[in-house]
mmCIF file of C-alpha atoms in Angstrom:
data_model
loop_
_atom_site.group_PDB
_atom_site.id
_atom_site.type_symbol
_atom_site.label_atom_id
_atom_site.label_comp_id
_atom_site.label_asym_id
_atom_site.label_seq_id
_atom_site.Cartn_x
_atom_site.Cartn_y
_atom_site.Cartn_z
ATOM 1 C CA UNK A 1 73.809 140.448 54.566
ATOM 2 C CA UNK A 2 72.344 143.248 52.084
ATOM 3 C CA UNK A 3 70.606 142.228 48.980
ATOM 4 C CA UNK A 4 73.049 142.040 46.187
ATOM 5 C CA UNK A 5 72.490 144.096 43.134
ATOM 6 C CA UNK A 6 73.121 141.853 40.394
ATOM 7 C CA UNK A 7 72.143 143.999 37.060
ATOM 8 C CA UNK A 8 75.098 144.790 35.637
ATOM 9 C CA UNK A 9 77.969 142.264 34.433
ATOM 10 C CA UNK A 10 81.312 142.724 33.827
ATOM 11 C CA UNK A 11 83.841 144.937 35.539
ATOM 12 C CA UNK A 12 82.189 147.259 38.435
ATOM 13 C CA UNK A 13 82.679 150.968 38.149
ATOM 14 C CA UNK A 14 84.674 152.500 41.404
ATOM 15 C CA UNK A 15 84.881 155.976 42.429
ATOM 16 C CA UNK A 16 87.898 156.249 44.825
ATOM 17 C CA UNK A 17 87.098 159.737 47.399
ATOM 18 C CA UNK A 18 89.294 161.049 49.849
ATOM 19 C CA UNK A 19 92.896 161.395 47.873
ATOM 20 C CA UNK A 20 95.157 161.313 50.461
ATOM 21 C CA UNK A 21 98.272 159.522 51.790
ATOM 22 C CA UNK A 22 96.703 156.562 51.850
ATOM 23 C CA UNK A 23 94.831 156.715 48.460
ATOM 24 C CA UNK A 24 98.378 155.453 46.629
ATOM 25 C CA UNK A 25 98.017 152.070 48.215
ATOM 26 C CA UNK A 26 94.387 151.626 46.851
ATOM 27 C CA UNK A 27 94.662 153.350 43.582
ATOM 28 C CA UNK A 28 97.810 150.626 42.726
ATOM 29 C CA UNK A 29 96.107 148.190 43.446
ATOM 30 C CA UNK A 30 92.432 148.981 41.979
ATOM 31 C CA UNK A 31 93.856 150.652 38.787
ATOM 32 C CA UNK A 32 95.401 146.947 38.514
ATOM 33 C CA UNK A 33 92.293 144.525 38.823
ATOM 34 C CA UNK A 34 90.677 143.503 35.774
ATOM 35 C CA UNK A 35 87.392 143.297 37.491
ATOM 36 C CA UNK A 36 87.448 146.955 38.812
ATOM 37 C CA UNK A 37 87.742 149.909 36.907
ATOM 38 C CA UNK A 38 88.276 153.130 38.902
ATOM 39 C CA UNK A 39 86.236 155.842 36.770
ATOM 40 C CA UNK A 40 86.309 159.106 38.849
ATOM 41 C CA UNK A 41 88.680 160.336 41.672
ATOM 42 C CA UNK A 42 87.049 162.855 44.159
ATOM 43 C CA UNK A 43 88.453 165.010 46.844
ATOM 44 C CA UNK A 44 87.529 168.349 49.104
ATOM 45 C CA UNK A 45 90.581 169.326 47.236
ATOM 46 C CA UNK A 46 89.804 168.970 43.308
ATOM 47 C CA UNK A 47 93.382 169.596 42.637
ATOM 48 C CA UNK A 48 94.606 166.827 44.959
ATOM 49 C CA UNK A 49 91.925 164.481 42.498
ATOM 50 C CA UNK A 50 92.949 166.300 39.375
ATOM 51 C CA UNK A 51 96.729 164.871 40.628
ATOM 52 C CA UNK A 52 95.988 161.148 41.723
ATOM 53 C CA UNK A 53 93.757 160.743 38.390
ATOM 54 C CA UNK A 54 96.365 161.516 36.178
ATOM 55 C CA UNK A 55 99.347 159.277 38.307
ATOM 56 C CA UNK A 56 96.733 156.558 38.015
ATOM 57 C CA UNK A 57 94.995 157.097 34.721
ATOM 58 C CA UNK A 58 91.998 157.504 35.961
ATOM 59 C CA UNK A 59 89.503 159.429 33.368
ATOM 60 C CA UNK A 60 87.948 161.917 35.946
ATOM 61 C CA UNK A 61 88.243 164.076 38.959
ATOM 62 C CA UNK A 62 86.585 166.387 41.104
ATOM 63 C CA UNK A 63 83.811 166.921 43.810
ATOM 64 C CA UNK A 64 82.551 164.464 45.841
ATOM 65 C CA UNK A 65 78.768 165.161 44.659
ATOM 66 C CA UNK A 66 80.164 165.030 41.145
ATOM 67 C CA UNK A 67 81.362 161.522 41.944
ATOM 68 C CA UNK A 68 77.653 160.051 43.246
ATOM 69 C CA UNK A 69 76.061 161.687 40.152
ATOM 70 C CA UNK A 70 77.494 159.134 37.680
ATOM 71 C CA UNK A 71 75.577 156.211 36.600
ATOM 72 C CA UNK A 72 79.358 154.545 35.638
ATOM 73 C CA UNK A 73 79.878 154.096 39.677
ATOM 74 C CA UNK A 74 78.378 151.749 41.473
ATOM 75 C CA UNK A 75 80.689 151.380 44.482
ATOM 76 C CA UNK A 76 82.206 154.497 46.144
ATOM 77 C CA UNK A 77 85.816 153.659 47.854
ATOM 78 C CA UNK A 78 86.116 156.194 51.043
ATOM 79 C CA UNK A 79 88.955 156.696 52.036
ATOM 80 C CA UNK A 80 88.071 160.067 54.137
ATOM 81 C CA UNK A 81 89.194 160.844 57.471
ATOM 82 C CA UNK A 82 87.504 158.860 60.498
ATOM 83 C CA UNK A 83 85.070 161.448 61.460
ATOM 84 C CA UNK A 84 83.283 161.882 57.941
ATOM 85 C CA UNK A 85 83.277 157.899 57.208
ATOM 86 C CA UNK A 86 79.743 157.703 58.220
ATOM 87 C CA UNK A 87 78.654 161.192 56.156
ATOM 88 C CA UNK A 88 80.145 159.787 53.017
ATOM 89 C CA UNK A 89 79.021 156.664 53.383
ATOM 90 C CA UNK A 90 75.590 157.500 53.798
ATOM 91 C CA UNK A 91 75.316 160.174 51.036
ATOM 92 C CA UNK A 92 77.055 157.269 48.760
ATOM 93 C CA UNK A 93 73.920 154.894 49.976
ATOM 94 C CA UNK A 94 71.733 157.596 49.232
ATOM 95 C CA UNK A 95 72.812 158.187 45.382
ATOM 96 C CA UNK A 96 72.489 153.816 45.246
ATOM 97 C CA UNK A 97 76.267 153.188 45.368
ATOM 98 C CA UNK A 98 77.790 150.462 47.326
ATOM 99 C CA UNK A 99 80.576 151.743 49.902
ATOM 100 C CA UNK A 100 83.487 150.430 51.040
ATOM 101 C CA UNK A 101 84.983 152.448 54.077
ATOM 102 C CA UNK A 102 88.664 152.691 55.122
ATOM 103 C CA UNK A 103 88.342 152.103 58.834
ATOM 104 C CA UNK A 104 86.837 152.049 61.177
ATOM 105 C CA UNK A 105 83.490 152.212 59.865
ATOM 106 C CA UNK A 106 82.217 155.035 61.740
ATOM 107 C CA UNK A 107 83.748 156.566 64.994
ATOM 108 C CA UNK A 108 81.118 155.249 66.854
ATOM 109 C CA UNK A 109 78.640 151.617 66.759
ATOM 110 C CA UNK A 110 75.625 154.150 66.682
ATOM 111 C CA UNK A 111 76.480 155.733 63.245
ATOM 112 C CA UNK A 112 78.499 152.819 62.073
ATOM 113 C CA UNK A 113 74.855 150.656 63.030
ATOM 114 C CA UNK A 114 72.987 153.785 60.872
ATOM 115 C CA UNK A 115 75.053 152.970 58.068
ATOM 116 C CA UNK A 116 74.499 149.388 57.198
ATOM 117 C CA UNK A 117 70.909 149.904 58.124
ATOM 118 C CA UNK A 118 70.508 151.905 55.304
ATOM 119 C CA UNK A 119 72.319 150.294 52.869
ATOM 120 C CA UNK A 120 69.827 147.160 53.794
ATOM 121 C CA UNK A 121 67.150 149.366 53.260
ATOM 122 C CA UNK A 122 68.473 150.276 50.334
ATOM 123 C CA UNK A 123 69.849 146.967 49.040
ATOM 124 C CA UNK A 124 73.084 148.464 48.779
ATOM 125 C CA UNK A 125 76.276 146.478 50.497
ATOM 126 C CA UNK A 126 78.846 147.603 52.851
ATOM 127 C CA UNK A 127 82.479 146.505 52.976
ATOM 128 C CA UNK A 128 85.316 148.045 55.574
ATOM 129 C CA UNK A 129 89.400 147.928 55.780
ATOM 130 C CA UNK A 130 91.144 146.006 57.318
ATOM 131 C CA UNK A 131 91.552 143.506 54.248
ATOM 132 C CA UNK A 132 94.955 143.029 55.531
ATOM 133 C CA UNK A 133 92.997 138.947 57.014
ATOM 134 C CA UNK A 134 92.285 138.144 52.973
ATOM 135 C CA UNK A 135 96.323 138.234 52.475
ATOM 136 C CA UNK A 136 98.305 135.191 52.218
ATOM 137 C CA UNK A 137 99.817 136.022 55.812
ATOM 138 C CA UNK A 138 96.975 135.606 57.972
ATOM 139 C CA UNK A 139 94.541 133.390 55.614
ATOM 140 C CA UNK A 140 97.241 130.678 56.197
ATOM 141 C CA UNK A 141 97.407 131.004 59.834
ATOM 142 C CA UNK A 142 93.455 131.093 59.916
ATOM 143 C CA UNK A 143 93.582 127.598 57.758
ATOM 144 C CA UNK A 144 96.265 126.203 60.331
ATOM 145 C CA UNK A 145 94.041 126.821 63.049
ATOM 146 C CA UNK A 146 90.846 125.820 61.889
ATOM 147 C CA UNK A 147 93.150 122.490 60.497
ATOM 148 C CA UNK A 148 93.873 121.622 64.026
ATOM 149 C CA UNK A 149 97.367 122.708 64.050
ATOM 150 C CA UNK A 150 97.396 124.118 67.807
ATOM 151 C CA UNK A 151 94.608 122.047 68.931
ATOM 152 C CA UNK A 152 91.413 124.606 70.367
ATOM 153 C CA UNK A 153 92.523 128.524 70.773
ATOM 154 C CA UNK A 154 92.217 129.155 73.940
ATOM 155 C CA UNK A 155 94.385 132.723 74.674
ATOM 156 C CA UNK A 156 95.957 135.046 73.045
ATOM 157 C CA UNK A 157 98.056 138.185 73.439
ATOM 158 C CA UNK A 158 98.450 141.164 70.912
ATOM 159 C CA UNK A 159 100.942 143.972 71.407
ATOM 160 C CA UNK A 160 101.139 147.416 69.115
ATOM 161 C CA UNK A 161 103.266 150.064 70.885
ATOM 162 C CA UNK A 162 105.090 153.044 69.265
ATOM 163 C CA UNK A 163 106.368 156.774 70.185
ATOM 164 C CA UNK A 164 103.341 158.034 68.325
ATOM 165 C CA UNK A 165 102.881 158.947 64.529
ATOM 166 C CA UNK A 166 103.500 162.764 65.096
ATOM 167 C CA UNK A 167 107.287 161.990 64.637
ATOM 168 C CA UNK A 168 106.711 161.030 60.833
ATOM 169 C CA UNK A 169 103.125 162.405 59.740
ATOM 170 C CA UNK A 170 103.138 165.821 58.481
ATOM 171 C CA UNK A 171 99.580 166.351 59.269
ATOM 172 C CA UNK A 172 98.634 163.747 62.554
ATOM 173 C CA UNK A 173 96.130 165.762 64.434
ATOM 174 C CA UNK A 174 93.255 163.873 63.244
ATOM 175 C CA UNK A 175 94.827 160.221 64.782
ATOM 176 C CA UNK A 176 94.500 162.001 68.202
ATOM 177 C CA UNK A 177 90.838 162.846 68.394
ATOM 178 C CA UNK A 178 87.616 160.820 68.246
ATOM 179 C CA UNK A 179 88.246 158.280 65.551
ATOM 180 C CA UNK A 180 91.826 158.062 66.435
ATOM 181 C CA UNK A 181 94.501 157.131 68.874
ATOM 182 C CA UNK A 182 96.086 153.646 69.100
ATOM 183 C CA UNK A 183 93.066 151.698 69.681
ATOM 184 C CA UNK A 184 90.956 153.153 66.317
ATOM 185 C CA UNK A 185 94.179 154.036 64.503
ATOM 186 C CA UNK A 186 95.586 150.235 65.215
ATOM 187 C CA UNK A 187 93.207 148.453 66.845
ATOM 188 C CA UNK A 188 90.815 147.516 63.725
ATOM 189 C CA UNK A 189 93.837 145.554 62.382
ATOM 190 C CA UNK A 190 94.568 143.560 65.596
ATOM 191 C CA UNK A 191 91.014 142.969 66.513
ATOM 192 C CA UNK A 192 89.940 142.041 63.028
ATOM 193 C CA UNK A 193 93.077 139.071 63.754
ATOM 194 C CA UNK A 194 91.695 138.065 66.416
ATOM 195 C CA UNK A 195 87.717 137.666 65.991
ATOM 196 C CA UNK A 196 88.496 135.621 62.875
ATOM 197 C CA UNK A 197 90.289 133.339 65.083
ATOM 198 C CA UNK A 198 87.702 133.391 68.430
ATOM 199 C CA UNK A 199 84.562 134.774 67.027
ATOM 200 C CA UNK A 200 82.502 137.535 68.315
ATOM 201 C CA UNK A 201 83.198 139.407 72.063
ATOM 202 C CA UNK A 202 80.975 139.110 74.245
ATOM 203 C CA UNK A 203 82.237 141.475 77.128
ATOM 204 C CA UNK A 204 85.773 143.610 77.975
ATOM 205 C CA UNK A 205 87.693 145.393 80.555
ATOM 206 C CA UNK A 206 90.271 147.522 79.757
ATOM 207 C CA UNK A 207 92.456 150.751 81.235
ATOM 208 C CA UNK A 208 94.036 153.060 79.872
ATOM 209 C CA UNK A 209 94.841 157.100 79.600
ATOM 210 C CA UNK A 210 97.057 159.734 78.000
ATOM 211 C CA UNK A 211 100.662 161.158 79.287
ATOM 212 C CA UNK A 212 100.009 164.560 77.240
ATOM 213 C CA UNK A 213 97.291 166.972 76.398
ATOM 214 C CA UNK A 214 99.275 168.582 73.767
ATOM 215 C CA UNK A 215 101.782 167.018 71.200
ATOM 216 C CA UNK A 216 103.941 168.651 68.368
ATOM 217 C CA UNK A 217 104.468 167.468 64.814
ATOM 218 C CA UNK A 218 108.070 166.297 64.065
ATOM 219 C CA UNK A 219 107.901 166.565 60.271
ATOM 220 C CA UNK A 220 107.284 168.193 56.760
ATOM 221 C CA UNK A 221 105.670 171.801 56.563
ATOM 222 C CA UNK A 222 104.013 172.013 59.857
ATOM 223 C CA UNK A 223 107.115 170.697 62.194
ATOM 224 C CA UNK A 224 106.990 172.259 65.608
ATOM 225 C CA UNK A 225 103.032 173.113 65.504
ATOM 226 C CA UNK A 226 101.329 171.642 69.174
ATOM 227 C CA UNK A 227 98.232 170.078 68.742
ATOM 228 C CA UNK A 228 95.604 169.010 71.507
ATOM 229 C CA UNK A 229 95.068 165.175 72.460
ATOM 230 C CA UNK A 230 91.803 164.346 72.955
ATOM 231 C CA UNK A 231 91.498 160.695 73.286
ATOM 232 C CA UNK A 232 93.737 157.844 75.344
ATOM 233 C CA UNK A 233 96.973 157.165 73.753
ATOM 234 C CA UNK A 234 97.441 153.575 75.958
ATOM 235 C CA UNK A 235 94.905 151.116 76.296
ATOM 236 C CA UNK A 236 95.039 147.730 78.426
ATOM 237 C CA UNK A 237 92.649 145.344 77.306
ATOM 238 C CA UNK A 238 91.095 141.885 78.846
ATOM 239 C CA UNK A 239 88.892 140.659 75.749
ATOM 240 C CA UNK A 240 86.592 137.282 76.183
ATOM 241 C CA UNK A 241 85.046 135.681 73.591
ATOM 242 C CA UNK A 242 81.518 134.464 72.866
ATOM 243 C CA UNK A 243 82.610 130.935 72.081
ATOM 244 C CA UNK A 244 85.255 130.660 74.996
ATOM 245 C CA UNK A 245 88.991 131.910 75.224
ATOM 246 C CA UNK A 246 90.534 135.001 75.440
ATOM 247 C CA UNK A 247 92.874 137.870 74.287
ATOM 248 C CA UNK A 248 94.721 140.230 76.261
ATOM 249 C CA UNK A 249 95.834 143.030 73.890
ATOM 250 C CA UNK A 250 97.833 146.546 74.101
ATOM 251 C CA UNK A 251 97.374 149.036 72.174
ATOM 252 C CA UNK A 252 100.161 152.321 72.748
ATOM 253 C CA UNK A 253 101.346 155.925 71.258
ATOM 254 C CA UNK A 254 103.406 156.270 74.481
ATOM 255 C CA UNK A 255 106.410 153.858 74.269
ATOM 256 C CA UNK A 256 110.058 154.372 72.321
ATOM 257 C CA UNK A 257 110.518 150.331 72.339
ATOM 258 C CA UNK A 258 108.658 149.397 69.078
ATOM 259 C CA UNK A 259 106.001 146.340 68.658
ATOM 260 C CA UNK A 260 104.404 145.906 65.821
ATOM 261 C CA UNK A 261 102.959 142.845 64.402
ATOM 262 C CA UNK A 262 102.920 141.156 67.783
ATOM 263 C CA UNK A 263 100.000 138.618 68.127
ATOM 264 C CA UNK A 264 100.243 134.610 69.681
ATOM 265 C CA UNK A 265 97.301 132.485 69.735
ATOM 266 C CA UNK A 266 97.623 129.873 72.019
ATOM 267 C CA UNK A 267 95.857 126.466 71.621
ATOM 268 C CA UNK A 268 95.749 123.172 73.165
ATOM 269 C CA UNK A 269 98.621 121.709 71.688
ATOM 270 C CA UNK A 270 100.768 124.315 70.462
ATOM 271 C CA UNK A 271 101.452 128.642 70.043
ATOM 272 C CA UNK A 272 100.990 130.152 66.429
ATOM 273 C CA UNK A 273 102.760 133.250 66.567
ATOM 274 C CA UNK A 274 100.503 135.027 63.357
ATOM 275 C CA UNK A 275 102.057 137.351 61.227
ATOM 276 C CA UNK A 276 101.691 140.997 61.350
ATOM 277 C CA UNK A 277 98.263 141.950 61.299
ATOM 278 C CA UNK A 278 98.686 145.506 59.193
ATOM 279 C CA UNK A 279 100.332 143.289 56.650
ATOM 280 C CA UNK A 280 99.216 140.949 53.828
ATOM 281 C CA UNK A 281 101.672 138.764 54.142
ATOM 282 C CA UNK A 282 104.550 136.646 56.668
ATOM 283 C CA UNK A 283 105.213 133.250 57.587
ATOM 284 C CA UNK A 284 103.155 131.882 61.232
ATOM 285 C CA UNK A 285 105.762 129.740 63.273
ATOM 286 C CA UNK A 286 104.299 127.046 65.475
ATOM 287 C CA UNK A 287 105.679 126.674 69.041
ATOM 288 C CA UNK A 288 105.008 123.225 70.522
ATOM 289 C CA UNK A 289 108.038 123.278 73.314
ATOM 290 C CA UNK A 290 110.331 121.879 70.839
ATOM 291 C CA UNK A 291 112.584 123.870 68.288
ATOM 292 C CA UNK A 292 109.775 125.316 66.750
ATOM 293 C CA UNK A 293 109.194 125.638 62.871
ATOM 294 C CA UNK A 294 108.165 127.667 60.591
ATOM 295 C CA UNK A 295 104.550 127.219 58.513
ATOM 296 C CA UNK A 296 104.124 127.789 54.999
ATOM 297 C CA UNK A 297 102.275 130.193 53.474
ATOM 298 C CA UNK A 298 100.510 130.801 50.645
ATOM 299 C CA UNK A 299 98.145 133.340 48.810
ATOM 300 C CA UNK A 300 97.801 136.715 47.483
ATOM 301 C CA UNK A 301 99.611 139.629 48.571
ATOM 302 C CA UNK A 302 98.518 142.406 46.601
ATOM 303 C CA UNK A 303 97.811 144.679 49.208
ATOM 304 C CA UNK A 304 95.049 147.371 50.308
ATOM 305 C CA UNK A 305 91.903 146.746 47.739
ATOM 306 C CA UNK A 306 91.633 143.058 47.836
ATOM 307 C CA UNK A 307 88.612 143.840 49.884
ATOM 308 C CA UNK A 308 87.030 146.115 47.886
ATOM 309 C CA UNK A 309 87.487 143.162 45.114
ATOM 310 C CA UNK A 310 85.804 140.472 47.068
ATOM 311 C CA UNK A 311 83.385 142.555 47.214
ATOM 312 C CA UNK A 312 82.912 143.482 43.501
ATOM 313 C CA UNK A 313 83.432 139.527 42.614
ATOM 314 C CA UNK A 314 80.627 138.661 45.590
ATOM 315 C CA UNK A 315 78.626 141.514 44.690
ATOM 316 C CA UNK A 316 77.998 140.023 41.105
ATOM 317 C CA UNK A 317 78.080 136.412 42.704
ATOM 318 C CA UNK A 318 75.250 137.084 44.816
ATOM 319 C CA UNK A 319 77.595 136.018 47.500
ATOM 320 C CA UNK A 320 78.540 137.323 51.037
ATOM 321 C CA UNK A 321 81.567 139.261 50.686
ATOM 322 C CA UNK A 322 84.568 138.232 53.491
ATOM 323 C CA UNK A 323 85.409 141.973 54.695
ATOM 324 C CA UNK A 324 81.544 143.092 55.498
ATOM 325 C CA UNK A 325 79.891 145.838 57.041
ATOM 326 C CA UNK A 326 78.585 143.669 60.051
ATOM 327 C CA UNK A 327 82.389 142.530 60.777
ATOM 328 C CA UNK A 328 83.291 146.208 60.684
ATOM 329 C CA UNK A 329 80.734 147.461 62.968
ATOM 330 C CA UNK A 330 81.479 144.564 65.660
ATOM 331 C CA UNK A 331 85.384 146.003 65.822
ATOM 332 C CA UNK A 332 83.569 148.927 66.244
ATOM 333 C CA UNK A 333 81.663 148.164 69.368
ATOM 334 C CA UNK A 334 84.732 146.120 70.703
ATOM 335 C CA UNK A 335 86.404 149.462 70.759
ATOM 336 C CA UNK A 336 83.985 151.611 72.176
ATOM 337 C CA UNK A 337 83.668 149.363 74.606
ATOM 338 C CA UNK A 338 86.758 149.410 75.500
ATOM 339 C CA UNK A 339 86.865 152.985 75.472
ATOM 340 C CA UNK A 340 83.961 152.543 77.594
ATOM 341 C CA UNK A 341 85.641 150.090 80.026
ATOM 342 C CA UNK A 342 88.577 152.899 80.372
ATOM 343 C CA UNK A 343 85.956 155.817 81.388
ATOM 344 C CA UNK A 344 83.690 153.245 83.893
ATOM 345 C CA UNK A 345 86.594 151.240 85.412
ATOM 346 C CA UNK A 346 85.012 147.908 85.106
ATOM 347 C CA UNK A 347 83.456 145.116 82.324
ATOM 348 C CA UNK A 348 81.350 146.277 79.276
ATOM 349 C CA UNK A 349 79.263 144.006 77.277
ATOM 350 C CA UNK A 350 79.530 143.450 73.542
ATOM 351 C CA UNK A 351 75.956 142.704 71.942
ATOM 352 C CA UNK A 352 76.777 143.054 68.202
ATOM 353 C CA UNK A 353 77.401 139.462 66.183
ATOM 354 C CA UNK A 354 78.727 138.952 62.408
ATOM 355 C CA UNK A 355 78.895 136.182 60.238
ATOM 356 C CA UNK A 356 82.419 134.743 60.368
ATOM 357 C CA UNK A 357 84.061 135.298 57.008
ATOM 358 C CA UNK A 358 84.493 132.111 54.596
ATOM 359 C CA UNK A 359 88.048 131.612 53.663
ATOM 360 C CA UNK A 360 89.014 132.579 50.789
ATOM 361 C CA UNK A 361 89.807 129.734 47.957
ATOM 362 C CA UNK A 362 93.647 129.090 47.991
ATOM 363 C CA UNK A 363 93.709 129.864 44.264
ATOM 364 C CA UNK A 364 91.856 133.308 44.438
ATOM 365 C CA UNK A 365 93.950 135.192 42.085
ATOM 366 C CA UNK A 366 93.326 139.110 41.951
ATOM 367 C CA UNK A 367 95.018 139.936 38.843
ATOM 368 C CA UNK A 368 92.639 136.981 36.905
ATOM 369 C CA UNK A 369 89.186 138.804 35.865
ATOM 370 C CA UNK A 370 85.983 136.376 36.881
ATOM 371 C CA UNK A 371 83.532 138.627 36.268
#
């Protein structure tokens, strides 16, 4: 874990950059928290800032560099596309901000592995998506399990298969190159699941490929444009874990029967099927060979940000904060070892570890300032 920076008090300063689709579901939800306060909106596009700083009431707007200038920010939301996640994140390092990447970290474990090495350097934390594990969904599954509910986890099987996101997105080229496909595009949300539950991967074997080389967008402005595909767009994989078990998990762009949300961990004792991982909330339903029930759950639900809040909160706690770099660049590896596994037909070891993430108090209320 970094060093924390613990100068300042009171609400931490957040610059959000990269304004795009998926800048709404943040900007809700940090324009919301008491103990944030989102001071500067920055985007390649200063118009695109100008617009999501006025829909959220945020005071200012404009260039990236503009954003890392001010002394207000002290953690820098990026929410850039996959391939400059590493480049932001180390210029926001550089100008002493804390970062927070959407994922995945970095498109590969090298740069992702550059990244929190200089924020250590620097003192300076880093925090990655997916928070979707901190919502109530999955934080009462992980209780269940670690209470004993299904006896020791010894498989499990995730499944994420769709046409492909070119039907819908009006601009999807980028979630077919490096950084992309199923397995980056998806696979941080599944994986994240399931190394909460096992631990860290020690080795995998996977196959996988690509039906197309070209695809065409199905929506908005651009429908009917091809586009190249560069990376696999189904991936088999066999993951075992450092502490026993293991996970068999698909990730797809090729298939017209839809499966979201589709992950099982089976124990001694009993099944939990776990609610949908790109979600921050759902009931788990135990399987035992009887009828079956239905667990509670309970928690917050807020949505994309809660990260980027336990981080603030442990940030000025002097805490380690639950969605962390090292977490982040260990879905990393499994995934480019995977990829790996795909190109060399056979097993690829993991090496990368991470601190498993405390669970978060069942009280933790993000709407309640603490700091």
């Amino acid at each position: 874990m970094t060093r924390p920076h613990q100068e300042r008090t009171g609400p931490m300063g957040v610059a959000v950059v990269g304004c795009g689709t998926i800048s709404d579901q943040y900007l809700t939800n940090l324009t919301a928290f008491p103990d944030l306060r989102v001071v500067f909106c920055a985007d390649l596009d200063k118009e695109r800032a100008r617009a999501q700083a006025e829909r959220y009431g945020v005071p200012a707007w404009g260039g990236v560099d503009e954003a890392l200038a001010r002394p207000d920010v002290e953690l820098v939301v990026n929410l850039t596309v996959p391939a400059a996640h590493a480049e932001v994140g180390h210029a926001a390092v550089a100008a002493g901000k804390h970062v927070w990447n959407e994922k995945p970290l970095a498109t590969d474990s090298a740069a992702a592995r550059g990244l929190l090495d200089a924020a250590d350097a620097a003192g300076l934390r880093v925090g990655c998506a997916p928070d979707t594990f901190l919502g109530a969904g999955l934080q009462s599954a992980l209780r269940l399990i670690r209470d004993g509910a299904i006896g020791t986890p010894l498989t499990a099987l995730s499944l994420m298969q769709t046409p492909g996101p070119e039907s819908w997105h009006p601009s999807p080229e980028f979630l077919f190159q490096p950084g992309g496909g199923p397995l980056f595009d998806m696979g941080p949300y599944y994986l994240t699941a399931l190394v909460n539950v096992f631990g860290p991967v020690r080795r995998v074997s996977a196959v996988g490929g690509r039906s197309k080389a070209r695809r065409v967008i199905g929506s908005g402005p651009r429908v009917g444009t091809e586009f190249d595909v560069t990376v696999p767009t189904h991936v088999s994989a066999l993951l075992e874990f450092e502490g026993g078990g293991s996970a068999t998990a698909v990730f797809s762009f090729e298939s017209p029967q839809l499966r979201l949300g589709f992950v099982e961990v089976t124990g001694l004792d009993a099944t939990l099927v776990l609610p949908d991982p790109n979600h921050f909330d759902g009931p788990s339903r135990v399987e035992d060979g009887g009828p079956g029930r239905e667990a509670p759950h309970s928690g917050a639900t807020d949505g994309r940000g809660m990260g980027v809040l336990d981080m603030a909160r442990s940030i000025r706690a002097g805490e380690a904060h639950r969605a962390s770099g090292e977490l982040a660049l260990h879905v990393v590896e499994v995934m480019e070892a995977i990829d790996g596994s795909v190109e060399a037909a056979g097993p690829v070891e993991v090496t990368s570890r991470f601190p498993m993430p405390a669970a978060l108090p069942e009280g933790w209320d993000p709407r309640t300032g603490s700091i």
